[in-house]
């Protein structure tokens, strides 16, 4: 890969955080120690959920949730297609069937009405994804889940710190999952965390992440068919230190989003993401704009190419899950017009804590210039 002058994302690790990891390396506890407890406590207190369980990734967290809630082969789980593939893969890991529904064209989150319409007598759960850190419509989804006796699992992997009615997402449904990959708001390199109010589920998840051992089991007693989904002390020291400054991280990201809004405000060729969530708070994960309807997928891809040549990181978020090669068996069963039209025209612009106003201004100038060239009549002809 060509190194970018402005990357799509960049982790923000402070000296104190490097020190915190080194301190663990100097100790004798490298796994299942005090840093895990500290990190779990920090996330539990922050989200308001009584139990938090650290795991090796967000994907591992989703998998363990499916298992701990007893989702089985033949069960159906409702999930949006416009999201990261792990949300649906976890459903398949336990042999259940992901049922894809379309999204709201403004928030890009699962459309509650369509989720309700997709319920059958096999449905066990709804996975609500807080896409790009914008809180899903939890009022509507909780009402639907209760009405039909379904579990509501929050994939909050893109949304730590997002709020709905002043309550943190992740702690609103039956369980929520956070992820700490380097492009997320808080990072541990790799890592994840499950939060829940259900003590039985928390116990089961703790056992499953640690080779099926309950806290009362000895090291060679395996009560469940478990996994090694543990998170090392080095990861937890980093996560715990990052949690200490989460508010300033979220504020810095809000400022970058505001800068983009300001510099792109009057650009009629693109649709900006909503600046505010009316009854909550956005935790900015990425800054994804959408090209106007008049642009084709090919033109969007031409913009991506132009950004690459200008050495500016840029991505397409997301290709629909039901159209992935690994979802061949699902592909022809679905037509999700909003998902398919949105995903053909999205453009993720560079977005990270330390992105400067000057960088944002430069990126926006490049974007405007690229779109102007695209709309000139003879664009489609190849230069030379
Ligand atoms: C990042 C992410 C995950 C999980 O990510 P890991 O890389 O496994 O930590 C799951 N769902 C969504 C929506 C994500 O964005």
GROMACS .gro file of C-alpha atoms and ligand atoms in nm:
model
  399
    1UNK     CA    1   0.000   0.000   0.000
    2UNK     CA    2   0.114   0.356  -0.076
    3UNK     CA    3   0.158   0.557   0.244
    4UNK     CA    4  -0.097   0.837   0.256
    5UNK     CA    5  -0.014   1.198   0.333
    6UNK     CA    6  -0.343   1.208   0.521
    7UNK     CA    7  -0.448   0.860   0.634
    8UNK     CA    8  -0.812   0.749   0.658
    9UNK     CA    9  -0.767   0.689   1.028
   10UNK     CA   10  -0.487   0.704   1.282
   11UNK     CA   11  -0.468   0.583   1.641
   12UNK     CA   12  -0.402   0.836   1.915
   13UNK     CA   13  -0.177   0.688   2.185
   14UNK     CA   14  -0.038   0.914   2.457
   15UNK     CA   15   0.296   0.876   2.636
   16UNK     CA   16   0.109   0.786   2.955
   17UNK     CA   17  -0.063   0.505   2.765
   18UNK     CA   18   0.267   0.369   2.634
   19UNK     CA   19   0.397   0.382   2.991
   20UNK     CA   20   0.092   0.193   3.117
   21UNK     CA   21   0.160  -0.093   2.873
   22UNK     CA   22   0.533  -0.102   2.957
   23UNK     CA   23   0.447  -0.117   3.326
   24UNK     CA   24   0.248  -0.437   3.266
   25UNK     CA   25   0.541  -0.586   3.075
   26UNK     CA   26   0.762  -0.521   3.377
   27UNK     CA   27   0.516  -0.704   3.605
   28UNK     CA   28   0.455  -1.077   3.625
   29UNK     CA   29   0.083  -1.070   3.534
   30UNK     CA   30   0.031  -1.067   3.159
   31UNK     CA   31  -0.320  -1.216   3.142
   32UNK     CA   32  -0.634  -1.235   3.362
   33UNK     CA   33  -0.495  -0.983   3.609
   34UNK     CA   34  -0.576  -0.648   3.768
   35UNK     CA   35  -0.573  -0.451   3.440
   36UNK     CA   36  -0.856  -0.664   3.299
   37UNK     CA   37  -1.062  -0.593   3.610
   38UNK     CA   38  -0.977  -0.223   3.593
   39UNK     CA   39  -1.071  -0.194   3.223
   40UNK     CA   40  -1.394  -0.387   3.273
   41UNK     CA   41  -1.488  -0.170   3.571
   42UNK     CA   42  -1.415   0.147   3.373
   43UNK     CA   43  -1.645   0.042   3.087
   44UNK     CA   44  -1.917  -0.079   3.326
   45UNK     CA   45  -1.917   0.251   3.516
   46UNK     CA   46  -1.899   0.456   3.197
   47UNK     CA   47  -2.192   0.280   3.028
   48UNK     CA   48  -2.401   0.225   3.340
   49UNK     CA   49  -2.419  -0.152   3.281
   50UNK     CA   50  -2.359  -0.367   3.590
   51UNK     CA   51  -2.141  -0.624   3.408
   52UNK     CA   52  -1.863  -0.578   3.154
   53UNK     CA   53  -1.653  -0.864   3.014
   54UNK     CA   54  -1.336  -0.798   2.814
   55UNK     CA   55  -1.276  -1.021   2.511
   56UNK     CA   56  -1.021  -1.046   2.231
   57UNK     CA   57  -1.227  -0.859   1.969
   58UNK     CA   58  -1.568  -0.713   1.894
   59UNK     CA   59  -1.634  -1.015   1.673
   60UNK     CA   60  -1.554  -1.252   1.962
   61UNK     CA   61  -1.795  -1.048   2.175
   62UNK     CA   62  -2.076  -1.084   1.921
   63UNK     CA   63  -2.008  -1.458   1.895
   64UNK     CA   64  -2.019  -1.508   2.273
   65UNK     CA   65  -2.343  -1.309   2.299
   66UNK     CA   66  -2.510  -1.538   2.047
   67UNK     CA   67  -2.392  -1.842   2.246
   68UNK     CA   68  -2.471  -1.705   2.590
   69UNK     CA   69  -2.827  -1.620   2.489
   70UNK     CA   70  -2.872  -1.968   2.343
   71UNK     CA   71  -2.920  -1.867   1.977
   72UNK     CA   72  -2.922  -2.200   1.791
   73UNK     CA   73  -2.931  -2.356   1.445
   74UNK     CA   74  -3.265  -2.281   1.281
   75UNK     CA   75  -3.315  -1.957   1.476
   76UNK     CA   76  -3.348  -1.630   1.287
   77UNK     CA   77  -3.178  -1.308   1.391
   78UNK     CA   78  -3.269  -0.975   1.232
   79UNK     CA   79  -2.973  -0.757   1.136
   80UNK     CA   80  -2.904  -0.468   0.896
   81UNK     CA   81  -2.709  -0.547   0.578
   82UNK     CA   82  -2.549  -0.202   0.567
   83UNK     CA   83  -2.289  -0.271   0.835
   84UNK     CA   84  -1.964  -0.450   0.909
   85UNK     CA   85  -1.975  -0.818   0.817
   86UNK     CA   86  -1.898  -0.937   1.174
   87UNK     CA   87  -2.251  -0.845   1.287
   88UNK     CA   88  -2.400  -1.110   1.059
   89UNK     CA   89  -2.110  -1.358   1.074
   90UNK     CA   90  -2.163  -1.402   1.449
   91UNK     CA   91  -2.518  -1.519   1.378
   92UNK     CA   92  -2.386  -1.778   1.133
   93UNK     CA   93  -2.113  -1.895   1.375
   94UNK     CA   94  -2.387  -2.050   1.591
   95UNK     CA   95  -2.572  -2.195   1.291
   96UNK     CA   96  -2.855  -1.940   1.301
   97UNK     CA   97  -2.987  -1.746   1.004
   98UNK     CA   98  -2.925  -1.374   0.958
   99UNK     CA   99  -3.237  -1.202   0.822
  100UNK     CA  100  -3.139  -0.874   0.658
  101UNK     CA  101  -3.353  -0.563   0.668
  102UNK     CA  102  -3.315  -0.222   0.515
  103UNK     CA  103  -3.200   0.098   0.682
  104UNK     CA  104  -3.334   0.445   0.739
  105UNK     CA  105  -3.200   0.671   0.460
  106UNK     CA  106  -3.107   0.952   0.702
  107UNK     CA  107  -2.959   0.778   1.007
  108UNK     CA  108  -2.839   0.471   0.811
  109UNK     CA  109  -2.953   0.258   1.107
  110UNK     CA  110  -3.190  -0.038   1.094
  111UNK     CA  111  -3.545   0.067   1.008
  112UNK     CA  112  -3.759  -0.044   1.306
  113UNK     CA  113  -4.075  -0.087   1.098
  114UNK     CA  114  -3.900  -0.316   0.854
  115UNK     CA  115  -3.738  -0.504   1.141
  116UNK     CA  116  -4.084  -0.572   1.285
  117UNK     CA  117  -4.217  -0.679   0.946
  118UNK     CA  118  -3.936  -0.938   0.918
  119UNK     CA  119  -4.031  -1.118   1.242
  120UNK     CA  120  -4.140  -1.482   1.204
  121UNK     CA  121  -4.202  -1.757   1.460
  122UNK     CA  122  -3.833  -1.849   1.428
  123UNK     CA  123  -3.703  -1.501   1.518
  124UNK     CA  124  -3.508  -1.492   1.844
  125UNK     CA  125  -3.326  -1.160   1.839
  126UNK     CA  126  -3.269  -0.826   1.673
  127UNK     CA  127  -2.915  -0.691   1.636
  128UNK     CA  128  -2.925  -0.311   1.647
  129UNK     CA  129  -2.607  -0.158   1.508
  130UNK     CA  130  -2.529   0.202   1.602
  131UNK     CA  131  -2.384   0.271   1.260
  132UNK     CA  132  -2.096   0.520   1.244
  133UNK     CA  133  -2.168   0.607   1.609
  134UNK     CA  134  -2.519   0.740   1.542
  135UNK     CA  135  -2.756   0.593   1.806
  136UNK     CA  136  -3.014   0.353   1.661
  137UNK     CA  137  -3.382   0.419   1.739
  138UNK     CA  138  -3.374   0.227   2.067
  139UNK     CA  139  -3.720   0.341   2.181
  140UNK     CA  140  -3.885   0.180   1.881
  141UNK     CA  141  -3.660  -0.126   1.880
  142UNK     CA  142  -3.709  -0.196   2.252
  143UNK     CA  143  -4.086  -0.166   2.211
  144UNK     CA  144  -4.081  -0.411   1.919
  145UNK     CA  145  -3.849  -0.654   2.100
  146UNK     CA  146  -4.073  -0.655   2.410
  147UNK     CA  147  -4.392  -0.687   2.207
  148UNK     CA  148  -4.260  -1.000   2.035
  149UNK     CA  149  -4.054  -1.145   2.322
  150UNK     CA  150  -3.724  -1.102   2.137
  151UNK     CA  151  -3.374  -1.030   2.257
  152UNK     CA  152  -3.225  -0.695   2.159
  153UNK     CA  153  -2.848  -0.710   2.113
  154UNK     CA  154  -2.663  -0.385   2.049
  155UNK     CA  155  -2.364  -0.394   1.820
  156UNK     CA  156  -2.210  -0.079   1.966
  157UNK     CA  157  -1.868  -0.151   1.815
  158UNK     CA  158  -1.872   0.185   1.636
  159UNK     CA  159  -2.043   0.380   1.910
  160UNK     CA  160  -1.881   0.385   2.253
  161UNK     CA  161  -2.008   0.701   2.423
  162UNK     CA  162  -2.310   0.750   2.198
  163UNK     CA  163  -2.630   0.821   2.390
  164UNK     CA  164  -3.002   0.779   2.358
  165UNK     CA  165  -3.201   0.999   2.602
  166UNK     CA  166  -2.879   1.062   2.802
  167UNK     CA  167  -2.818   0.688   2.844
  168UNK     CA  168  -2.513   0.526   2.693
  169UNK     CA  169  -2.576   0.285   2.407
  170UNK     CA  170  -2.468  -0.073   2.468
  171UNK     CA  171  -2.642  -0.076   2.805
  172UNK     CA  172  -2.996  -0.029   2.670
  173UNK     CA  173  -3.073  -0.372   2.527
  174UNK     CA  174  -3.009  -0.723   2.664
  175UNK     CA  175  -2.638  -0.695   2.585
  176UNK     CA  176  -2.407  -0.460   2.398
  177UNK     CA  177  -2.069  -0.511   2.234
  178UNK     CA  178  -1.785  -0.261   2.197
  179UNK     CA  179  -1.472  -0.302   1.987
  180UNK     CA  180  -1.123  -0.154   2.019
  181UNK     CA  181  -0.961  -0.205   1.678
  182UNK     CA  182  -0.719   0.083   1.591
  183UNK     CA  183  -0.977   0.282   1.390
  184UNK     CA  184  -1.233   0.288   1.673
  185UNK     CA  185  -1.279   0.578   1.916
  186UNK     CA  186  -1.085   0.390   2.190
  187UNK     CA  187  -0.827   0.132   2.090
  188UNK     CA  188  -0.638  -0.156   2.246
  189UNK     CA  189  -0.492  -0.270   1.911
  190UNK     CA  190  -0.735  -0.561   1.910
  191UNK     CA  191  -1.005  -0.606   2.171
  192UNK     CA  192  -1.369  -0.599   2.262
  193UNK     CA  193  -1.606  -0.571   2.559
  194UNK     CA  194  -1.954  -0.703   2.627
  195UNK     CA  195  -2.183  -0.518   2.866
  196UNK     CA  196  -2.506  -0.659   3.011
  197UNK     CA  197  -2.748  -0.629   3.303
  198UNK     CA  198  -2.800  -1.008   3.315
  199UNK     CA  199  -2.574  -1.169   3.577
  200UNK     CA  200  -2.632  -1.522   3.441
  201UNK     CA  201  -2.536  -1.419   3.090
  202UNK     CA  202  -2.230  -1.234   3.223
  203UNK     CA  203  -2.116  -1.546   3.410
  204UNK     CA  204  -2.162  -1.761   3.105
  205UNK     CA  205  -1.970  -1.517   2.881
  206UNK     CA  206  -1.685  -1.506   3.135
  207UNK     CA  207  -1.666  -1.887   3.124
  208UNK     CA  208  -1.691  -1.908   2.744
  209UNK     CA  209  -1.408  -1.658   2.683
  210UNK     CA  210  -1.181  -1.861   2.912
  211UNK     CA  211  -1.203  -2.218   2.774
  212UNK     CA  212  -1.541  -2.284   2.936
  213UNK     CA  213  -1.424  -2.241   3.296
  214UNK     CA  214  -1.663  -2.089   3.552
  215UNK     CA  215  -1.505  -1.886   3.828
  216UNK     CA  216  -1.573  -2.177   4.066
  217UNK     CA  217  -1.408  -2.430   3.830
  218UNK     CA  218  -1.040  -2.511   3.867
  219UNK     CA  219  -0.800  -2.453   3.577
  220UNK     CA  220  -0.857  -2.800   3.427
  221UNK     CA  221  -1.232  -2.813   3.465
  222UNK     CA  222  -1.419  -2.709   3.151
  223UNK     CA  223  -1.792  -2.690   3.215
  224UNK     CA  224  -1.875  -2.544   2.873
  225UNK     CA  225  -1.735  -2.583   2.523
  226UNK     CA  226  -1.532  -2.264   2.551
  227UNK     CA  227  -1.290  -2.053   2.354
  228UNK     CA  228  -0.974  -1.859   2.413
  229UNK     CA  229  -1.121  -1.511   2.363
  230UNK     CA  230  -0.920  -1.352   2.648
  231UNK     CA  231  -0.780  -1.000   2.639
  232UNK     CA  232  -0.421  -0.965   2.766
  233UNK     CA  233  -0.314  -0.732   3.046
  234UNK     CA  234  -0.120  -0.519   2.796
  235UNK     CA  235  -0.438  -0.462   2.594
  236UNK     CA  236  -0.635  -0.383   2.909
  237UNK     CA  237  -0.376  -0.138   3.042
  238UNK     CA  238  -0.400   0.054   2.715
  239UNK     CA  239  -0.780   0.042   2.711
  240UNK     CA  240  -0.808   0.145   3.073
  241UNK     CA  241  -0.576   0.442   3.015
  242UNK     CA  242  -0.770   0.544   2.704
  243UNK     CA  243  -1.098   0.529   2.897
  244UNK     CA  244  -0.959   0.792   3.138
  245UNK     CA  245  -0.969   1.048   2.856
  246UNK     CA  246  -1.266   0.923   2.656
  247UNK     CA  247  -1.457   1.248   2.697
  248UNK     CA  248  -1.175   1.456   2.546
  249UNK     CA  249  -1.139   1.200   2.264
  250UNK     CA  250  -1.510   1.224   2.181
  251UNK     CA  251  -1.499   1.604   2.197
  252UNK     CA  252  -1.199   1.616   1.963
  253UNK     CA  253  -1.385   1.395   1.716
  254UNK     CA  254  -1.695   1.615   1.742
  255UNK     CA  255  -1.479   1.914   1.651
  256UNK     CA  256  -1.343   1.736   1.341
  257UNK     CA  257  -1.699   1.647   1.234
  258UNK     CA  258  -1.806   2.011   1.283
  259UNK     CA  259  -1.514   2.126   1.070
  260UNK     CA  260  -1.622   1.896   0.788
  261UNK     CA  261  -1.978   2.021   0.815
  262UNK     CA  262  -1.858   2.377   0.796
  263UNK     CA  263  -1.633   2.327   0.493
  264UNK     CA  264  -1.887   2.115   0.302
  265UNK     CA  265  -2.199   2.301   0.408
  266UNK     CA  266  -2.293   2.451   0.070
  267UNK     CA  267  -2.170   2.164  -0.148
  268UNK     CA  268  -2.487   2.052  -0.329
  269UNK     CA  269  -2.321   1.744  -0.483
  270UNK     CA  270  -2.304   1.563  -0.152
  271UNK     CA  271  -2.525   1.470   0.139
  272UNK     CA  272  -2.365   1.520   0.481
  273UNK     CA  273  -2.425   1.289   0.778
  274UNK     CA  274  -2.670   1.426   1.038
  275UNK     CA  275  -2.483   1.674   1.258
  276UNK     CA  276  -2.683   1.591   1.570
  277UNK     CA  277  -2.899   1.309   1.702
  278UNK     CA  278  -3.223   1.477   1.815
  279UNK     CA  279  -3.268   1.267   2.131
  280UNK     CA  280  -2.915   1.161   2.196
  281UNK     CA  281  -2.549   1.205   2.122
  282UNK     CA  282  -2.342   1.088   1.828
  283UNK     CA  283  -2.005   0.933   1.911
  284UNK     CA  284  -1.825   1.009   1.585
  285UNK     CA  285  -1.662   0.692   1.447
  286UNK     CA  286  -1.608   0.792   1.084
  287UNK     CA  287  -1.716   1.081   0.865
  288UNK     CA  288  -1.909   0.935   0.574
  289UNK     CA  289  -2.066   1.155   0.308
  290UNK     CA  290  -2.291   1.040   0.026
  291UNK     CA  291  -2.267   1.158  -0.331
  292UNK     CA  292  -2.582   1.306  -0.481
  293UNK     CA  293  -2.821   1.060  -0.655
  294UNK     CA  294  -2.702   1.178  -0.998
  295UNK     CA  295  -2.363   1.012  -0.943
  296UNK     CA  296  -2.309   0.649  -1.035
  297UNK     CA  297  -2.111   0.387  -0.847
  298UNK     CA  298  -1.838   0.420  -1.112
  299UNK     CA  299  -1.813   0.793  -1.048
  300UNK     CA  300  -1.789   0.732  -0.675
  301UNK     CA  301  -1.508   0.486  -0.741
  302UNK     CA  302  -1.340   0.750  -0.960
  303UNK     CA  303  -1.347   0.987  -0.662
  304UNK     CA  304  -1.184   0.716  -0.449
  305UNK     CA  305  -0.910   0.681  -0.711
  306UNK     CA  306  -0.854   1.054  -0.728
  307UNK     CA  307  -0.817   1.069  -0.349
  308UNK     CA  308  -0.562   0.789  -0.363
  309UNK     CA  309  -0.357   0.982  -0.618
  310UNK     CA  310  -0.383   1.294  -0.401
  311UNK     CA  311  -0.247   1.076  -0.117
  312UNK     CA  312  -0.557   1.118   0.095
  313UNK     CA  313  -0.704   0.810   0.262
  314UNK     CA  314  -1.062   0.744   0.161
  315UNK     CA  315  -1.292   0.441   0.186
  316UNK     CA  316  -1.631   0.307   0.092
  317UNK     CA  317  -1.842   0.219   0.395
  318UNK     CA  318  -2.010  -0.039   0.354
  319UNK     CA  319  -2.063  -0.291   0.080
  320UNK     CA  320  -2.394  -0.461   0.176
  321UNK     CA  321  -2.340  -0.788   0.364
  322UNK     CA  322  -2.604  -0.972   0.160
  323UNK     CA  323  -2.399  -0.898  -0.153
  324UNK     CA  324  -2.066  -1.028  -0.017
  325UNK     CA  325  -1.922  -1.337  -0.189
  326UNK     CA  326  -1.936  -1.520   0.146
  327UNK     CA  327  -2.315  -1.458   0.148
  328UNK     CA  328  -2.389  -1.622  -0.186
  329UNK     CA  329  -2.679  -1.818  -0.038
  330UNK     CA  330  -2.846  -1.495   0.075
  331UNK     CA  331  -2.773  -1.272  -0.221
  332UNK     CA  332  -3.070  -1.351  -0.438
  333UNK     CA  333  -3.324  -1.355  -0.156
  334UNK     CA  334  -3.291  -0.986  -0.086
  335UNK     CA  335  -3.352  -0.652  -0.249
  336UNK     CA  336  -3.279  -0.373  -0.003
  337UNK     CA  337  -3.312  -0.054  -0.208
  338UNK     CA  338  -3.189   0.198   0.050
  339UNK     CA  339  -2.891  -0.016   0.151
  340UNK     CA  340  -2.793  -0.080  -0.210
  341UNK     CA  341  -2.832   0.279  -0.324
  342UNK     CA  342  -2.652   0.427  -0.021
  343UNK     CA  343  -2.362   0.185  -0.037
  344UNK     CA  344  -2.298   0.272  -0.403
  345UNK     CA  345  -2.246   0.639  -0.317
  346UNK     CA  346  -2.075   0.656   0.022
  347UNK     CA  347  -1.736   0.809   0.073
  348UNK     CA  348  -1.556   0.787   0.407
  349UNK     CA  349  -1.324   1.085   0.449
  350UNK     CA  350  -1.015   1.087   0.674
  351UNK     CA  351  -1.127   1.097   1.034
  352UNK     CA  352  -0.924   1.075   1.355
  353UNK     CA  353  -0.866   1.266   1.679
  354UNK     CA  354  -0.570   1.469   1.560
  355UNK     CA  355  -0.692   1.564   1.215
  356UNK     CA  356  -0.635   1.942   1.190
  357UNK     CA  357  -0.872   2.208   1.058
  358UNK     CA  358  -0.617   2.277   0.782
  359UNK     CA  359  -0.623   1.911   0.679
  360UNK     CA  360  -1.003   1.909   0.675
  361UNK     CA  361  -1.002   2.224   0.462
  362UNK     CA  362  -0.756   2.065   0.217
  363UNK     CA  363  -0.957   1.739   0.197
  364UNK     CA  364  -1.279   1.933   0.131
  365UNK     CA  365  -1.109   2.139  -0.142
  366UNK     CA  366  -0.986   1.820  -0.312
  367UNK     CA  367  -1.336   1.669  -0.285
  368UNK     CA  368  -1.503   1.975  -0.439
  369UNK     CA  369  -1.251   1.991  -0.719
  370UNK     CA  370  -1.293   1.618  -0.795
  371UNK     CA  371  -1.672   1.647  -0.804
  372UNK     CA  372  -1.652   1.948  -1.036
  373UNK     CA  373  -1.436   1.753  -1.279
  374UNK     CA  374  -1.679   1.460  -1.264
  375UNK     CA  375  -1.975   1.674  -1.356
  376UNK     CA  376  -1.801   1.819  -1.662
  377UNK     CA  377  -1.966   1.666  -1.972
  378UNK     CA  378  -1.669   1.474  -2.115
  379UNK     CA  379  -1.553   1.316  -1.791
  380UNK     CA  380  -1.619   0.960  -1.901
  381UNK     CA  381  -1.360   0.979  -2.178
  382UNK     CA  382  -1.021   0.865  -2.054
  383UNK     CA  383  -0.760   1.140  -2.054
  384UNK     CA  384  -0.489   1.032  -2.302
  385LIG     C1  385  -1.554  -0.297   1.426
  385LIG     C2  386  -1.683  -0.363   1.424
  385LIG     C3  387  -1.705  -0.492   1.478
  385LIG     C4  388  -1.601  -0.580   1.542
  385LIG     O1  389  -1.475  -0.557   1.517
  385LIG     P1  390  -1.346  -0.637   1.560
  385LIG     O2  391  -1.252  -0.600   1.452
  385LIG     O3  392  -1.376  -0.782   1.563
  385LIG     O4  393  -1.305  -0.589   1.694
  385LIG     C5  394  -1.834  -0.541   1.477
  385LIG     N1  395  -1.936  -0.472   1.427
  385LIG     C6  396  -1.921  -0.349   1.374
  385LIG     C7  397  -2.041  -0.278   1.323
  385LIG     C8  398  -1.794  -0.291   1.368
  385LIG     O5  399  -1.779  -0.171   1.314
   0.00000   0.00000   0.00000
